[in-house]
Amino acid sequence: GIQVEQSPPDLILQEGANSTLRCNFSDSVNNLQWFHQNPWGQLINLFYIPSGTKQNGRLSATTVATERYSLLYISSSQTTDSGVYFCAVEGWNAGNMLTFGGGTRLMVKP
Amino acid sequence: KAGVTQTPRYLIKTRGQQVTLSCSPISGHRSVSWYQQTPGQGLQFLFEYFSETQRNKGNFPGRFSGRQFSNSRSEMNVSTLELGDSALYLCASSLDSGLRFQETQYFGPGTRLLVL
């Protein structure tokens, strides 16, 4: 099946800093989503981005489908950005089955 | 529009028991998927239901089963619980309108199961 790798696994930032999270996947995808998991376990949708670039406030994401990677940018980080960020992909014949990466655990210090 | 809801939110069971978890999708969503999250294995796909039929299944033993009702609500059942079944169980719903490039999955808050 499709493999998803995220880097870095852990990231510690000072409030106000910028960061880039990376997601590499091993095959063509029909769907790619970025999620933020809050301390209570809820997965919050950030972006649905199988290709192209999107922006939402301080967050933006870019997926280069031909090169099989996606990037999540966080600018001017805040303590509330802390948590785990997951990339999940759906292969072309995978139905609605998402394969998740291992996540990037972000800690933003005041 | 209300989000995906899951009940119960927390559950404690003992080995050998069985458990049933419930998921109500976003109104109008027809596909419901279930995922297991553990510290060791991360987030793994269990199964997906659409129109009361299991459409996809992950690599889990037969002790894990599910069903979907005509109103799209779904339940998953785990029989003969093992210690390793302790996990966060997440449910996700999507519209599944047939437009394959517009299918965002939305997750519920999860059910945290502890097996003693």
Short mmCIF file of C-alpha atoms in Angstrom, two decimals:
data_model
loop_
_atom_site.label_atom_id
_atom_site.label_comp_id
_atom_site.label_asym_id
_atom_site.label_seq_id
_atom_site.Cartn_x
_atom_site.Cartn_y
_atom_site.Cartn_z
CA GLY A 1 0.00 0.00 0.00
CA ILE A 2 0.86 3.66 -0.14
CA GLN A 3 3.49 4.92 2.31
CA VAL A 4 3.37 8.35 3.96
CA GLU A 5 6.32 9.89 5.77
CA GLN A 6 6.26 13.14 7.69
CA SER A 7 9.17 15.24 8.84
CA PRO A 8 10.34 16.38 11.24
CA PRO A 9 8.79 14.09 13.86
CA ASP A 10 9.18 16.75 16.55
CA LEU A 11 9.50 20.51 16.39
CA ILE A 12 9.91 23.10 19.13
CA LEU A 13 9.43 26.77 18.26
CA GLN A 14 9.33 30.09 20.02
CA GLU A 15 6.11 32.00 19.62
CA GLY A 16 6.25 34.12 16.49
CA ALA A 17 8.55 31.80 14.55
CA ASN A 18 7.70 30.26 11.18
CA SER A 19 7.87 26.56 10.32
CA THR A 20 7.53 24.13 7.43
CA LEU A 21 6.22 20.59 7.84
CA ARG A 22 6.76 18.06 5.07
CA CYS A 23 4.78 15.04 3.88
CA ASN A 24 6.18 12.59 1.33
CA PHE A 25 4.03 9.88 -0.23
CA SER A 26 4.99 6.89 -2.31
CA ASP A 27 2.34 6.84 -5.05
CA SER A 28 -0.20 8.98 -6.90
CA VAL A 29 -3.02 10.21 -4.70
CA ASN A 30 -6.64 11.14 -5.19
CA ASN A 31 -6.91 13.04 -1.91
CA LEU A 32 -4.51 14.66 0.53
CA GLN A 33 -5.58 16.29 3.74
CA TRP A 34 -3.72 18.03 6.55
CA PHE A 35 -5.09 17.75 10.08
CA HIS A 36 -4.26 19.22 13.46
CA GLN A 37 -4.95 16.92 16.40
CA ASN A 38 -5.78 18.85 19.54
CA PRO A 39 -4.88 17.66 23.06
CA TRP A 40 -8.29 16.00 23.39
CA GLY A 41 -7.72 13.87 20.30
CA GLN A 42 -9.97 15.59 17.82
CA LEU A 43 -8.65 15.80 14.27
CA ILE A 44 -9.32 19.27 12.90
CA ASN A 45 -9.35 19.69 9.13
CA LEU A 46 -6.80 22.21 7.93
CA PHE A 47 -6.63 21.66 4.18
CA TYR A 48 -7.95 19.40 1.48
CA ILE A 49 -5.16 19.75 -1.06
CA PRO A 50 -4.47 16.94 -3.55
CA SER A 51 -2.59 19.50 -5.66
CA GLY A 52 -1.81 23.19 -5.78
CA THR A 53 -1.57 25.82 -3.07
CA LYS A 54 -4.08 27.04 -0.50
CA GLN A 55 -3.93 29.59 2.28
CA ASN A 56 -6.02 30.05 5.38
CA GLY A 57 -4.85 32.84 7.65
CA ARG A 58 -1.43 32.03 9.05
CA LEU A 59 -1.47 28.57 7.52
CA SER A 60 -0.79 27.63 3.94
CA ALA A 61 -0.16 24.37 2.14
CA THR A 62 1.33 23.31 -1.16
CA THR A 63 1.12 19.90 -2.80
CA VAL A 64 3.34 18.99 -5.75
CA ALA A 65 1.57 15.83 -6.87
CA THR A 66 4.06 15.01 -9.64
CA GLU A 67 6.89 14.96 -7.09
CA ARG A 68 4.77 13.28 -4.39
CA TYR A 69 5.13 15.70 -1.54
CA SER A 70 3.16 18.30 0.35
CA LEU A 71 4.27 21.13 2.62
CA LEU A 72 2.40 22.84 5.44
CA TYR A 73 3.59 26.32 6.38
CA ILE A 74 2.82 27.89 9.74
CA SER A 75 3.72 31.55 10.05
CA SER A 76 3.92 33.65 13.21
CA SER A 77 3.26 30.57 15.35
CA GLN A 78 1.15 30.84 18.50
CA THR A 79 0.99 28.59 21.55
CA THR A 80 -2.42 27.41 20.38
CA ASP A 81 -0.75 25.91 17.30
CA SER A 82 0.81 23.24 19.55
CA GLY A 83 -0.29 19.69 18.91
CA VAL A 84 0.26 16.99 16.34
CA TYR A 85 -0.06 17.66 12.63
CA PHE A 86 -0.99 14.78 10.37
CA CYS A 87 -0.88 14.38 6.64
CA ALA A 88 -3.24 11.75 5.20
CA VAL A 89 -3.58 10.53 1.64
CA GLU A 90 -6.00 8.42 -0.33
CA GLY A 91 -4.61 6.37 -3.20
CA TRP A 92 -6.41 6.30 -6.54
CA ASN A 93 -8.07 2.94 -5.91
CA ALA A 94 -8.40 3.23 -2.14
CA GLY A 95 -11.99 4.37 -1.90
CA ASN A 96 -12.35 6.59 1.15
CA MET A 97 -9.47 4.95 2.99
CA LEU A 98 -6.98 7.49 4.29
CA THR A 99 -3.40 6.45 5.02
CA PHE A 100 -1.85 8.65 7.68
CA GLY A 101 1.72 9.68 8.20
CA GLY A 102 3.34 9.40 11.60
CA GLY A 103 2.68 13.05 12.39
CA THR A 104 4.78 16.03 13.43
CA ARG A 105 4.51 16.96 17.09
CA LEU A 106 4.76 20.75 17.40
CA MET A 107 5.36 22.61 20.62
CA VAL A 108 5.22 26.40 20.55
CA LYS A 109 6.76 28.04 23.61
CA PRO A 110 5.67 31.48 24.84
CA LYS B 1 -24.56 22.07 10.59
CA ALA B 2 -23.61 19.75 13.44
CA GLY B 3 -20.33 17.88 13.15
CA VAL B 4 -19.62 14.19 13.49
CA THR B 5 -20.63 12.91 16.91
CA GLN B 6 -19.40 9.82 18.70
CA THR B 7 -20.67 8.09 21.81
CA PRO B 8 -19.56 7.25 24.36
CA ARG B 9 -16.52 9.50 24.70
CA TYR B 10 -14.76 7.30 27.24
CA LEU B 11 -15.10 3.63 28.05
CA ILE B 12 -13.39 1.19 30.39
CA LYS B 13 -13.78 -2.53 29.78
CA THR B 14 -12.04 -5.71 30.91
CA ARG B 15 -10.41 -8.35 28.76
CA GLY B 16 -12.85 -10.73 27.13
CA GLN B 17 -15.75 -8.30 27.12
CA GLN B 18 -17.24 -6.78 24.02
CA VAL B 19 -17.92 -3.14 23.22
CA THR B 20 -20.08 -1.17 20.79
CA LEU B 21 -19.20 2.35 19.69
CA SER B 22 -21.56 4.68 17.86
CA CYS B 23 -21.00 7.38 15.23
CA SER B 24 -23.46 9.87 13.76
CA PRO B 25 -22.16 11.49 10.56
CA ILE B 26 -22.69 15.05 9.39
CA SER B 27 -26.21 15.42 8.02
CA GLY B 28 -26.29 14.40 4.37
CA HIS B 29 -23.00 12.50 4.49
CA ARG B 30 -23.31 8.94 3.24
CA SER B 31 -19.87 7.47 3.90
CA VAL B 32 -18.65 6.60 7.38
CA SER B 33 -15.13 5.35 8.11
CA TRP B 34 -13.55 4.12 11.32
CA TYR B 35 -9.93 4.49 12.44
CA GLN B 36 -7.93 3.23 15.39
CA GLN B 37 -5.18 5.36 16.92
CA THR B 38 -2.56 3.87 19.24
CA PRO B 39 0.84 5.23 20.30
CA GLY B 40 2.61 2.29 18.68
CA GLN B 41 0.76 1.93 15.38
CA GLY B 42 -0.49 5.46 14.80
CA LEU B 43 -3.73 6.02 12.91
CA GLN B 44 -4.96 2.95 11.06
CA PHE B 45 -8.02 2.44 8.88
CA LEU B 46 -10.53 -0.11 10.16
CA PHE B 47 -13.40 -0.05 7.65
CA GLU B 48 -15.73 2.15 5.63
CA TYR B 49 -19.48 1.91 5.17
CA PHE B 50 -21.60 3.41 2.41
CA SER B 51 -25.31 2.80 1.88
CA GLU B 52 -25.35 0.20 4.69
CA THR B 53 -22.62 -1.85 2.97
CA GLN B 54 -19.00 -2.31 3.97
CA ARG B 55 -17.07 -0.92 1.05
CA ASN B 56 -13.48 -1.07 2.33
CA LYS B 57 -11.78 -2.98 5.09
CA GLY B 58 -8.40 -2.53 6.74
CA ASN B 59 -6.10 -5.18 8.11
CA PHE B 60 -7.78 -5.98 11.43
CA PRO B 61 -8.98 -9.31 12.84
CA GLY B 62 -12.57 -10.44 12.56
CA ARG B 63 -13.19 -9.37 16.18
CA PHE B 64 -13.64 -5.89 14.75
CA SER B 65 -16.92 -5.44 12.92
CA GLY B 66 -19.31 -2.68 12.04
CA ARG B 67 -22.55 -1.78 10.44
CA GLN B 68 -24.37 1.20 9.02
CA PHE B 69 -28.03 2.02 9.34
CA SER B 70 -30.37 3.55 6.78
CA ASN B 71 -29.89 7.01 8.32
CA SER B 72 -26.09 6.63 7.79
CA ARG B 73 -25.37 6.28 11.50
CA SER B 74 -22.75 3.63 12.12
CA GLU B 75 -21.69 1.35 14.93
CA MET B 76 -18.52 -0.63 15.39
CA ASN B 77 -18.20 -3.63 17.65
CA VAL B 78 -15.13 -5.24 19.15
CA SER B 79 -15.63 -8.69 20.63
CA THR B 80 -13.38 -10.55 23.06
CA LEU B 81 -11.43 -7.44 23.99
CA GLU B 82 -7.66 -7.64 24.36
CA LEU B 83 -5.34 -5.25 26.18
CA GLY B 84 -3.98 -4.13 22.82
CA ASP B 85 -7.41 -2.86 21.79
CA SER B 86 -6.95 0.11 24.12
CA ALA B 87 -6.97 3.03 21.75
CA LEU B 88 -8.70 6.14 20.52
CA TYR B 89 -11.35 5.14 17.98
CA LEU B 90 -12.17 7.84 15.47
CA CYS B 91 -15.06 8.04 13.07
CA ALA B 92 -15.05 10.13 9.90
CA SER B 93 -17.78 11.03 7.46
CA SER B 94 -17.74 12.32 3.92
CA LEU B 95 -20.37 13.32 1.41
CA ASP B 96 -19.33 10.82 -1.28
CA SER B 97 -21.28 12.59 -3.97
CA GLY B 98 -19.42 10.78 -6.71
CA LEU B 99 -17.23 13.82 -7.37
CA ARG B 100 -13.99 12.11 -6.53
CA PHE B 101 -11.94 15.29 -6.30
CA GLN B 102 -14.02 17.01 -3.65
CA GLU B 103 -14.21 14.47 -0.89
CA THR B 104 -13.04 15.91 2.42
CA GLN B 105 -13.32 13.61 5.41
CA TYR B 106 -14.47 15.12 8.70
CA PHE B 107 -13.61 13.46 11.98
CA GLY B 108 -15.53 13.12 15.21
CA PRO B 109 -14.04 13.68 18.68
CA GLY B 110 -13.33 9.99 19.17
CA THR B 111 -14.07 7.33 21.78
CA ARG B 112 -11.21 6.56 24.14
CA LEU B 113 -11.32 2.87 25.08
CA LEU B 114 -9.28 1.43 27.92
CA VAL B 115 -9.13 -2.35 28.31
CA LEU B 116 -8.00 -3.63 31.71
#
